[in-house]
Amino acid sequence: MCGFIGYVNGTNPLNHKEIIENMMNTIIHRGPDSGGIHADDQVTLGFRRLSIIDLTEGANQPLYNEAGDIVLIFNGEIYNFMTLRAELVDKGYQFKTHSDSEVLLHGYAEYGFELVHKLRGMFAFCIWDKKNDLQFIARDGFGIKPLYYTENTTDGTIIFGSEIKSFLPHPSFKKEFNNDALRPYLTFQYSAMDETFFKGVYKLPPGHFMVIKNRKITKIEKYWDKKFSASKGSLEETIANIRETVAASVKAHQISDVKVGSFLSGGIDSSYIAALLKPDKSFSVGFSDYEAMFNETNLAKDLSDILGIQNERKYVSAEECFKALPTIQWHMDEPQSNPSSVPLYFLSELARKDVTVVLSGEGADEIFGGYEWYKPSAKMQKYEKLPLGVRKTIAGLAGALPKNAYTNFLKKGAQTVEERFIGEAVVWDEKDAFNVLKPAYRKGPSVHDITKRIYAEVPGDDDVTKMQYLDLNLWLPGDILLKADKMSMAHSIELRVPFLDKEVMEMAKKIPTEHRVNEADTKYALRQAALEELPEEWAKRKKLGFPVPIRHWLREERYYNLVKEAFTAEYAKEFFDTEQLVTYLDAHYKGEHNYARYIWTVYVFLVWYNCFFIEDTKWTKLKGTRHNEMASHSDL
C-alpha cells in the first residue's frame, strides 16, 4: 500500500509544493490511485496511494487529527488495526475513516513512541507532531517496507521516504556515489550496509524508529528483536503451534477491500500459504526454452487443481529479461543481482492484471530453518569431534594443496560458524572481488566487518540459530524483502508475507533447534505442520529457490556480446580491471568454467550505474509515467 516522501525544510528558500510534487511523481507506481501534499514552514510531506482498505477519499493521506497538529504519512498495512481501534474508541477517540492508517494517528496521540510495540503489520511511516516540533519515523520489525533517509544536502534539509529515487529531484540533495558499497556488494549480491550506494543515504534498520526534533536527528532506537529463545516443548506441541499461528496470520493478512491472490511455486512455503488462503487465482512464472530445467509452473498448476484454484502462468524469454533489466534496477534503487528479481518482476506484472494484493511465502526459510546451509553434515559433525587445534593444523596443511572438495572440507572444518557463514548469498570470492576492483573501491568493509556486529548479539547460541539470526537481520531485509517490495510495487501491487508476522515470529522464537533443522530435513516442524493442508509431495519437497537460466543465456552469442559491451565501456574502467572481467566472461562463454554469477553481479551493477549516474536525465524524465512506459527505455 502506497509510498511517501518527505523532508524537513532546509535554509534555502524553495517552492516546496512544486518540489514535493516532482519527488512524488518518481514513485507514482507505488500509489497510482491518488496523491496528497502537506507543506508548512518546517516540513513538507508527499504521499502516493494504492487503495487497499477503505477505498473512500476520506482515507487519503496525509491524514490529520481533529486539531490538525498531528500529520501522518504511512506505507503498509496494520493487521491488528480493528483491535487497536476498539481500544482507542474506548479511550474516547473518534474515527472519521475505516482505514488502518487512522489507528496510527490516534495511537500516537495516546501512546507516543510506545505505539510501535502495539503494531502487528508491515509498515513505514512518518508522524509530524507540530506541538512538540518532532517527526516520529518508524519501520516494521522485519523490514518488509523500505525506509531511507539522508542529511547529505546543501542546506540542512533532512529527506526521508520509501524510495531513494524520490530524493533526486530535490535541489538540495547531493547525489554522490558511495565508493565503499561496491566491494561487499560483489560478494553479497545486494547492498549489505546501512549506508546505501548513494553516499550519505541510509536505510533505517528494521525494528527501529527515528526521531527528528528541532530539525536534527536526535534518536535512532531499536524497539523489537528477533532473537531465538528455544523452549523444550515436544514436536507435537511445536506442530500444533505452527498450524494455529500461521493459519491465524494468513487470515489476518487477507483483510482487504480489493481482490487478493497468491504467488505459487512448487515449494512448500508458497504452497502452504495458498492452501490456507484458497484465493480465486494463483500466479506462476517459468522460462521459455528452459521449461524442463527451470520450471515449477507445472507443480503450481497441479497444486492449484488440487486446491480448486485457477492458476495463471507466464513463460519469460531471455530477450524479455535483458530488455527489462534497466527498468528493474531503476525500481530497485540500488544494484541487486539476485537473479530471482527478474522473474519476480514479471510475476508481479502477471498478477496485477487480476488482483491488487498477493500473498507470498517469503520468510519461512529464515524463521523455520529452510536453507541447506543450516543442515548439519554427518561427516562434518564427526570431523568436528577432533580438537579445534588439530583441525586448524590440518587446515593449514590443506591450504598448501590444490583446491578441491577435500581440501575445502578440511579448511571449513577448522572454522567457526562466524568465520565460514556470511549469509545465504555468496557470489564473488572476497579475494577475487578485491583483486578485480580498482584501488579506490577496495576500501569498503569486508564481509566479516558487516556480519560480526550481528553475530556479536548472539554469542551463546548454537550454530544453526546463529545462521538464522544472521539471515533474519541481513539477507532477509537486504535482499529477499527489498526485491519483493520493489518488484511488486513496480506494478502497483501489494505483496504480503504471512510468515513474517510478529505473532508467528514470537511463536517461532521458542521452537527447539532440532525441530527447525536436523539430520532428517530442513524446516522439519513446518513440513510436518503443512501435511494437514498439503499433499506429502509438496510438504516434503526439497527447496529449489527461484532458478534462472543465466548461465545458459551468457553462453549465447547475443547476450555474450551485450555483456562484453558493458564490461568494456569506458565507465566500467573506473571501477574494474576490465581485462579480468572479459577473461571471466570468455571462460564462461566457452564452457571452460561457470562464472555466471560473477558476470551477472558485475553486469547488474553496470546497468544500475548507467541508469542513475550516466543516463540519469533520461530516467528522471520518466517521473510520472507508468511501468509499461518505462519498459521501452531499455537499450543496454
XYZ file of C-alpha atoms in Angstrom:
636
model
C 0.000 0.000 0.000
C 1.443 3.286 -1.115
C 4.657 5.215 -0.845
C 5.743 8.503 0.641
C 8.449 11.129 0.501
C 9.060 13.972 2.915
C 11.648 16.358 4.215
C 12.393 18.770 6.995
C 12.861 22.080 5.231
C 16.383 23.447 4.930
C 17.586 27.039 4.829
C 17.269 27.640 1.074
C 14.061 29.423 0.001
C 12.304 26.907 -2.267
C 8.928 26.278 -3.846
C 8.195 23.281 -1.635
C 4.888 22.301 -3.222
C 6.452 22.121 -6.671
C 9.461 20.194 -5.368
C 7.418 17.634 -3.432
C 5.169 17.122 -6.448
C 8.225 16.269 -8.561
C 9.504 13.936 -5.866
C 6.126 12.206 -5.587
C 5.970 11.679 -9.333
C 9.042 9.441 -9.227
C 7.129 6.929 -7.050
C 3.720 7.140 -8.698
C 3.984 3.382 -9.363
C 3.678 2.857 -5.600
C 0.405 4.768 -5.455
C -1.413 5.402 -8.731
C -4.837 5.968 -7.162
C -4.319 9.375 -5.531
C -1.751 11.768 -4.117
C -1.634 14.298 -1.340
C 0.674 17.020 -0.014
C 1.257 18.747 3.301
C 3.550 21.771 3.272
C 4.256 24.259 6.053
C 7.189 26.386 7.191
C 9.034 23.448 8.707
C 8.029 20.193 6.999
C 6.967 19.097 3.522
C 5.252 15.716 3.046
C 4.057 13.885 -0.059
C 2.032 10.702 -0.384
C 1.001 8.368 -3.222
C -1.856 5.972 -2.509
C -2.634 2.447 -3.640
C -6.128 1.942 -2.229
C -6.473 -1.349 -0.328
C -8.543 -0.749 2.836
C -11.302 1.899 2.952
C -11.337 2.978 -0.686
C -13.043 6.300 0.039
C -11.421 9.714 -0.431
C -11.640 10.273 3.312
C -8.856 7.723 3.821
C -6.454 9.588 1.540
C -3.231 10.863 3.064
C -1.702 12.944 4.540
C -4.098 12.240 7.373
C -4.748 14.767 10.186
C -6.100 14.559 13.688
C -9.033 16.780 14.660
C -6.790 19.601 15.864
C -4.669 19.433 12.735
C -1.443 19.350 14.753
C -0.558 15.692 14.095
C 0.024 14.684 10.451
C 0.556 11.140 9.145
C 2.023 9.592 6.001
C 2.127 5.796 6.090
C 3.071 2.903 3.807
C 1.932 -0.622 4.669
C -0.817 -2.452 6.498
C -1.635 -2.772 10.202
C -3.285 -6.176 10.602
C -4.480 -5.690 14.181
C -5.980 -2.272 13.473
C -9.519 -3.298 14.427
C -8.367 -4.353 17.910
C -6.372 -1.148 18.352
C -9.263 0.905 17.024
C -11.611 -0.578 19.636
C -9.117 0.237 22.406
C -8.817 3.825 21.212
C -12.584 4.252 20.877
C -12.907 3.113 24.497
C -10.439 5.857 25.396
C -12.624 8.475 23.715
C -11.046 8.841 20.271
C -13.373 9.420 17.329
C -12.633 7.920 13.920
C -13.681 9.514 10.648
C -12.493 6.652 8.382
C -12.451 2.853 8.366
C -8.767 2.744 7.418
C -5.896 1.215 9.363
C -3.983 4.480 8.862
C -6.102 6.408 11.359
C -5.151 3.955 14.100
C -1.582 5.222 13.829
C -2.703 8.821 14.100
C -4.723 8.379 17.290
C -2.414 5.654 18.585
C 0.484 8.090 18.567
C -1.591 10.713 20.376
C -2.367 8.159 23.084
C 0.827 6.097 23.351
C 3.575 8.267 21.871
C 6.689 6.346 20.831
C 5.329 3.228 22.578
C 2.883 2.864 19.686
C 5.373 0.730 17.742
C 5.183 -2.016 20.376
C 1.448 -2.421 19.737
C 1.607 -2.796 15.949
C 1.221 -6.050 14.049
C 1.895 -5.434 10.398
C 4.265 -4.229 7.708
C 4.885 -0.509 7.808
C 6.988 2.560 7.350
C 5.535 5.854 8.492
C 6.237 9.428 9.485
C 4.208 11.343 12.061
C 4.731 15.123 12.143
C 3.945 16.284 15.677
C 3.677 20.058 15.386
C 3.158 20.787 19.086
C 6.364 19.003 20.077
C 8.247 20.015 16.913
C 9.291 16.454 16.048
C 8.991 13.845 13.359
C 8.469 10.264 14.539
C 9.585 7.837 11.815
C 9.390 4.048 12.172
C 9.898 0.822 10.208
C 8.431 -2.635 10.833
C 10.394 -5.310 12.648
C 11.341 -7.406 9.611
C 11.976 -4.563 7.174
C 9.148 -5.583 4.850
C 8.632 -1.947 3.875
C 11.674 0.152 2.889
C 12.599 3.455 4.500
C 15.555 5.662 3.584
C 16.845 8.943 4.976
C 19.678 11.406 4.376
C 21.244 14.589 5.673
C 23.559 14.779 2.651
C 22.128 18.076 1.418
C 23.479 21.567 0.780
C 21.238 23.456 3.199
C 20.425 21.210 6.177
C 17.385 19.565 4.604
C 16.646 16.094 6.024
C 14.948 13.859 3.450
C 13.175 10.548 4.116
C 10.979 8.252 2.052
C 10.072 4.910 0.525
C 12.497 5.032 -2.412
C 15.850 6.732 -2.964
C 14.939 7.847 -6.483
C 12.396 10.225 -4.982
C 15.284 12.132 -3.323
C 16.820 13.017 -6.683
C 14.504 15.889 -7.729
C 15.199 17.833 -4.530
C 17.570 20.687 -5.475
C 19.450 20.467 -2.164
C 20.153 16.721 -2.358
C 23.775 15.841 -3.135
C 23.797 12.787 -5.386
C 27.148 11.091 -4.849
C 28.352 7.539 -5.407
C 29.379 5.685 -2.244
C 32.792 4.167 -3.017
C 32.589 1.821 -0.011
C 29.472 -0.010 -1.190
C 30.851 -1.872 -4.207
C 33.316 -4.243 -2.530
C 30.825 -6.010 -0.228
C 28.134 -5.950 -2.923
C 30.175 -8.217 -5.185
C 30.190 -10.927 -2.531
C 26.719 -10.432 -1.040
C 24.910 -9.592 -4.363
C 22.970 -6.830 -2.596
C 23.651 -3.651 -0.662
C 24.578 -5.049 2.747
C 25.452 -1.888 4.686
C 23.134 0.593 6.372
C 24.626 3.260 4.117
C 23.459 2.764 0.552
C 25.187 3.108 -2.827
C 24.285 6.806 -2.571
C 26.743 8.477 -0.223
C 25.098 9.683 2.965
C 21.774 7.939 2.229
C 20.933 5.338 4.877
C 18.341 2.641 5.458
C 16.504 2.891 8.733
C 17.152 -0.624 10.117
C 14.170 -2.963 10.615
C 12.602 -2.766 14.052
C 13.892 0.778 14.655
C 12.352 4.210 14.971
C 13.928 7.596 14.424
C 13.134 10.964 15.958
C 13.885 14.291 14.268
C 13.478 17.188 16.684
C 14.199 20.850 16.062
C 15.480 19.864 12.607
C 18.075 17.425 13.997
C 18.102 13.606 14.091
C 18.145 13.123 17.852
C 17.424 9.412 18.236
C 17.553 6.111 16.339
C 16.368 3.326 18.615
C 15.713 -0.397 18.295
C 12.282 -1.411 19.564
C 11.960 -5.122 18.620
C 14.336 -8.070 18.336
C 14.214 -11.424 16.580
C 16.443 -13.428 18.916
C 15.502 -17.065 19.442
C 14.878 -18.395 22.957
C 14.063 -22.051 22.405
C 11.879 -23.927 24.871
C 11.794 -27.684 25.469
C 8.349 -28.394 24.050
C 7.510 -31.635 22.265
C 7.408 -31.921 18.482
C 3.630 -32.366 18.659
C 3.298 -29.075 20.559
C 5.541 -27.319 18.047
C 3.494 -28.597 15.100
C 0.209 -27.564 16.742
C 1.566 -24.086 17.491
C 2.755 -23.621 13.911
C -0.592 -24.696 12.453
C -2.588 -22.407 14.698
C -0.347 -19.343 14.412
C 0.308 -19.486 10.669
C -3.391 -20.039 9.921
C -4.279 -17.015 12.067
C -1.646 -14.937 10.286
C -2.978 -15.840 6.840
C -6.471 -14.892 8.000
C -5.207 -11.516 9.222
C -3.237 -10.916 6.009
C -6.255 -11.397 3.741
C -8.082 -8.342 5.114
C -8.696 -6.167 2.063
C -11.331 -4.233 0.163
C -9.790 -5.331 -3.158
C -9.064 -8.719 -4.746
C -6.394 -10.928 -3.159
C -4.399 -13.651 -4.947
C -1.368 -15.807 -4.232
C 2.090 -16.298 -5.744
C 2.691 -20.009 -6.144
C 5.771 -22.086 -6.960
C 6.292 -25.778 -6.372
C 7.823 -25.332 -2.933
C 6.285 -25.749 0.500
C 6.269 -22.078 1.547
C 4.044 -20.507 -1.090
C 2.060 -23.745 -1.338
C 1.215 -23.697 2.383
C 0.099 -20.067 2.180
C -2.022 -20.736 -0.910
C -3.610 -23.792 0.702
C -4.627 -21.765 3.754
C -5.763 -18.739 1.737
C -7.532 -20.575 -1.104
C -7.765 -17.479 -3.320
C -9.601 -17.421 -6.609
C -6.308 -17.279 -8.516
C -2.651 -18.191 -8.094
C 0.211 -16.900 -10.272
C 3.411 -18.571 -11.515
C 6.304 -17.826 -13.882
C 8.706 -20.035 -15.852
C 11.285 -19.536 -18.609
C 10.828 -20.013 -22.342
C 13.180 -22.588 -23.906
C 14.127 -23.955 -20.480
C 10.801 -25.379 -19.307
C 12.330 -28.759 -18.495
C 15.194 -27.305 -16.421
C 13.833 -24.118 -14.839
C 10.141 -24.606 -14.392
C 7.928 -25.039 -11.349
C 4.779 -23.823 -13.073
C 3.544 -27.362 -13.701
C 3.804 -28.087 -9.990
C 1.951 -24.865 -9.235
C -0.751 -25.797 -11.728
C -1.093 -29.294 -10.248
C -1.495 -27.947 -6.700
C -3.926 -25.273 -7.869
C -6.063 -28.003 -9.439
C -5.991 -29.984 -6.183
C -6.991 -26.885 -4.187
C -9.629 -25.794 -6.710
C -7.764 -22.583 -7.598
C -7.333 -21.092 -11.063
C -3.638 -20.832 -11.948
C -2.341 -18.098 -14.249
C 1.184 -18.606 -15.607
C 3.621 -16.984 -17.971
C 6.862 -18.058 -19.648
C 9.504 -15.367 -19.899
C 12.174 -15.259 -22.603
C 15.825 -14.232 -22.263
C 15.118 -11.261 -24.536
C 12.355 -10.016 -22.231
C 14.593 -10.378 -19.182
C 17.553 -8.482 -20.617
C 15.284 -5.800 -22.020
C 13.603 -5.272 -18.647
C 16.814 -5.267 -16.596
C 17.398 -1.470 -16.634
C 13.821 -0.886 -15.538
C 14.209 -3.495 -12.805
C 17.388 -1.871 -11.481
C 15.802 1.587 -11.645
C 12.999 0.315 -9.436
C 15.453 -1.397 -7.067
C 17.225 1.942 -6.287
C 20.458 0.064 -5.593
C 22.139 -2.706 -7.609
C 20.634 -6.067 -6.729
C 21.832 -9.108 -8.641
C 19.713 -11.851 -7.129
C 18.548 -13.491 -10.378
C 15.094 -14.110 -8.923
C 14.381 -10.361 -9.083
C 13.825 -10.785 -12.812
C 11.062 -13.437 -12.739
C 9.533 -11.688 -9.720
C 9.162 -8.539 -11.813
C 7.237 -10.463 -14.483
C 5.262 -12.433 -11.905
C 4.029 -9.171 -10.382
C 3.130 -7.860 -13.822
C 1.107 -11.020 -14.464
C -0.757 -10.863 -11.145
C -1.625 -7.174 -11.493
C -3.946 -7.992 -14.368
C -6.292 -9.717 -11.914
C -5.587 -8.615 -8.332
C -4.173 -5.736 -6.292
C -2.906 -7.798 -3.327
C -0.931 -11.064 -3.333
C 0.235 -13.305 -0.504
C 3.624 -14.977 -0.796
C 5.880 -17.350 1.139
C 8.923 -15.198 1.925
C 10.455 -15.591 5.373
C 9.709 -19.231 6.135
C 13.293 -20.313 5.441
C 14.794 -17.762 7.809
C 12.269 -18.317 10.605
C 11.798 -22.091 10.441
C 15.271 -23.111 9.183
C 14.865 -23.858 5.491
C 18.276 -23.388 3.886
C 20.635 -26.290 3.188
C 23.432 -24.204 4.737
C 21.747 -24.777 8.090
C 21.581 -28.568 7.839
C 24.348 -30.323 9.742
C 26.613 -32.611 7.734
C 27.116 -36.022 9.322
C 30.701 -36.100 8.071
C 31.417 -32.632 9.430
C 29.868 -33.471 12.783
C 32.211 -36.449 13.095
C 35.220 -34.395 11.979
C 34.430 -31.628 14.453
C 34.890 -34.100 17.310
C 38.626 -33.604 16.781
C 40.077 -30.758 18.877
C 39.942 -27.378 17.142
C 43.729 -27.005 17.343
C 44.209 -30.280 15.466
C 41.701 -29.241 12.807
C 43.435 -25.900 12.352
C 46.782 -27.643 11.834
C 45.221 -29.929 9.228
C 43.567 -26.929 7.546
C 46.935 -25.175 7.356
C 48.434 -28.173 5.553
C 45.395 -28.378 3.242
C 45.880 -24.724 2.327
C 49.143 -25.598 0.609
C 47.436 -28.150 -1.634
C 45.361 -27.522 -4.806
C 41.751 -26.524 -4.181
C 39.257 -29.390 -4.336
C 36.302 -30.754 -2.379
C 38.570 -32.484 0.147
C 40.804 -29.512 0.947
C 37.737 -27.250 1.147
C 36.175 -29.671 3.646
C 39.308 -29.695 5.801
C 39.583 -25.904 5.791
C 35.886 -25.447 6.557
C 36.179 -27.883 9.454
C 38.665 -25.584 11.178
C 36.413 -22.548 11.010
C 33.801 -21.299 13.450
C 30.346 -20.539 12.068
C 31.204 -16.829 12.314
C 34.178 -17.413 10.011
C 32.533 -19.629 7.414
C 28.956 -18.283 7.121
C 28.256 -14.767 5.886
C 24.636 -15.337 4.898
C 22.584 -17.218 2.367
C 24.127 -15.418 -0.637
C 27.815 -15.740 -1.527
C 28.712 -14.704 -5.077
C 32.242 -13.379 -5.591
C 35.024 -14.904 -3.540
C 36.166 -11.975 -1.440
C 39.771 -12.217 -2.646
C 38.666 -12.300 -6.293
C 36.389 -9.303 -5.678
C 39.230 -7.334 -4.088
C 41.570 -8.092 -6.992
C 39.128 -7.158 -9.773
C 38.356 -3.751 -8.214
C 40.368 -0.597 -8.819
C 42.164 0.648 -5.638
C 39.650 3.429 -4.881
C 36.893 0.820 -4.449
C 38.797 -1.690 -2.309
C 38.307 0.333 0.879
C 34.796 -0.771 1.676
C 34.140 -3.062 4.645
C 34.946 -6.747 4.433
C 32.075 -9.187 4.637
C 33.098 -10.112 8.167
C 33.147 -6.446 9.177
C 29.465 -6.462 8.250
C 28.470 -9.795 9.802
C 30.410 -9.614 13.075
C 28.166 -6.953 14.634
C 25.151 -9.251 14.161
C 26.925 -12.359 15.404
C 28.044 -10.351 18.438
C 24.394 -10.111 19.521
C 24.024 -13.908 19.877
C 27.385 -15.201 21.165
C 25.931 -18.108 23.131
C 23.543 -19.568 20.553
C 24.104 -22.796 18.620
C 25.394 -22.629 15.055
C 22.016 -23.142 13.374
C 20.434 -20.361 15.403
C 23.362 -18.033 14.729
C 22.993 -18.579 10.977
C 19.261 -17.998 11.114
C 19.723 -14.834 13.147
C 22.266 -13.503 10.668
C 19.951 -14.174 7.722
C 16.967 -12.651 9.531
C 18.902 -9.432 10.059
C 20.973 -9.194 6.862
C 19.895 -11.376 3.947
C 16.141 -11.158 4.564
C 15.749 -7.343 4.663
C 18.682 -6.609 2.358
C 17.763 -8.985 -0.437
C 14.567 -11.023 -0.126
C 12.190 -8.369 1.180
C 13.654 -5.470 -0.753
C 13.174 -7.149 -4.123
C 9.733 -8.371 -3.038
C 8.645 -4.813 -2.255
C 10.290 -3.095 -5.215
C 9.275 -5.634 -7.872
C 5.661 -5.810 -6.705
C 5.292 -2.047 -6.280
C 6.815 -1.540 -9.739
C 3.464 -2.876 -10.951
C 1.322 -1.199 -8.282
C 0.615 -4.444 -6.478
C 0.891 -5.057 -2.735
C 2.785 -8.158 -1.653
C 2.046 -9.540 1.810
C 4.147 -12.113 3.667
C 2.183 -14.010 6.354
C 5.212 -15.946 7.634
C 6.804 -12.592 8.520
C 4.257 -11.746 11.136
C 5.009 -10.567 14.645
C 2.933 -13.338 16.230
C 4.489 -16.013 14.002
C 7.977 -14.837 14.959
C 7.193 -14.761 18.664
C 5.961 -18.346 18.386
C 8.919 -19.445 16.236
C 11.449 -17.982 18.674
C 10.537 -20.769 21.099
C 10.867 -23.676 18.645
C 13.725 -26.006 19.651
C 16.593 -26.020 17.179
C 16.150 -29.718 16.382
C 12.548 -29.032 15.350
C 13.791 -26.397 12.899
C 16.777 -28.192 11.365
C 18.065 -31.712 11.921
C 19.760 -34.516 10.006
C 16.403 -35.614 8.595
C 15.379 -32.324 6.982
C 15.278 -28.543 6.955
C 12.124 -26.754 8.171
C 11.320 -30.044 9.869
C 8.410 -28.957 12.069
C 6.946 -26.655 9.406
C 6.845 -29.543 6.927
C 5.048 -31.699 9.464
C 2.571 -28.906 10.150
C 1.905 -28.386 6.445
C 0.854 -32.021 5.984
C -2.561 -31.025 7.370
C -3.106 -28.749 4.350
C -0.819 -30.114 1.619
C -0.152 -33.433 -0.101
C 3.051 -35.034 1.207
C 4.793 -34.448 -2.132
C 4.512 -30.683 -1.619
C 5.125 -30.591 2.122
C 8.379 -32.532 1.848
C 9.748 -31.242 -1.459
C 13.342 -30.001 -1.295
C 13.928 -26.296 -1.696
C 14.610 -25.175 -5.281
C 14.598 -21.398 -4.852
C 13.694 -19.433 -7.973
C 16.215 -20.794 -10.530
C 17.004 -18.591 -13.527
C 18.908 -19.863 -16.633
C 21.538 -17.105 -16.562
C 24.458 -19.447 -17.128
C 22.837 -20.641 -20.355
C 21.922 -17.155 -21.573
C 25.519 -15.992 -21.147
C 26.672 -18.761 -23.483
C 24.520 -17.365 -26.282
C 26.431 -15.056 -28.614
C 23.823 -12.301 -28.468
C 23.984 -11.904 -24.692
C 27.712 -12.541 -24.515
C 28.200 -9.556 -26.820
C 25.750 -7.431 -24.842
C 27.603 -8.055 -21.587
C 31.011 -7.649 -23.189
C 29.979 -4.225 -24.461
C 29.136 -3.203 -20.896
C 32.347 -4.719 -19.488
C 34.484 -2.781 -21.954
C 32.578 0.517 -21.655
C 34.652 3.492 -20.572
C 32.755 3.955 -17.307
C 33.386 0.302 -16.336
C 37.121 1.032 -16.276
C 36.544 3.447 -13.405
C 35.649 0.528 -11.128
C 37.111 -2.693 -12.517
C 40.060 -4.389 -14.132
C 38.022 -4.845 -17.277
C 40.538 -7.199 -18.887
C 39.987 -9.563 -15.970
C 36.203 -9.210 -16.361
C 36.424 -10.185 -20.011
C 38.624 -13.156 -19.068
C 35.844 -14.412 -16.766
C 33.250 -13.758 -19.480
C 35.229 -15.574 -22.189
C 35.912 -18.591 -19.977
C 32.210 -18.885 -19.219
C 31.148 -18.381 -22.843
C 33.485 -21.177 -23.984
C 32.166 -23.524 -21.323
C 35.510 -23.722 -19.518
C 34.048 -22.578 -16.184
C 30.749 -21.469 -14.715
C 31.289 -17.788 -13.911
C 27.625 -16.868 -14.472
C 27.072 -15.307 -11.044
C 30.368 -13.359 -11.170
C 29.399 -11.969 -14.552
C 25.766 -11.240 -13.721
C 26.626 -9.425 -10.487
C 29.025 -7.034 -12.241
C 26.717 -6.584 -15.219
C 23.782 -5.679 -12.960
C 25.918 -3.081 -11.185
C 26.920 -1.507 -14.505
C 23.291 -1.430 -15.685
C 22.291 0.232 -12.413
C 25.151 2.747 -12.540
C 24.246 3.677 -16.086
C 20.638 4.318 -15.036
C 21.457 6.583 -12.108
C 24.788 8.201 -12.956
C 25.298 8.101 -16.744
C 21.885 8.403 -18.357
C 20.162 9.705 -15.250
C 18.464 12.570 -17.080
C 16.652 10.081 -19.287
C 15.440 8.120 -16.268
C 14.393 11.127 -14.218
C 12.245 12.226 -17.146
C 10.274 9.058 -16.523
C 8.775 10.501 -13.343
C 5.036 10.430 -13.570
C 4.971 7.589 -16.110
C 3.749 4.068 -15.508
C 5.942 0.985 -15.604
C 4.812 -0.120 -19.063
C 6.027 3.180 -20.484
C 9.347 2.789 -18.697
C 9.913 -0.633 -20.211
C 10.761 0.899 -23.576
C 13.797 2.635 -22.055
C 15.977 -0.451 -22.040
C 18.711 -0.037 -24.614
C 21.536 -1.526 -22.524
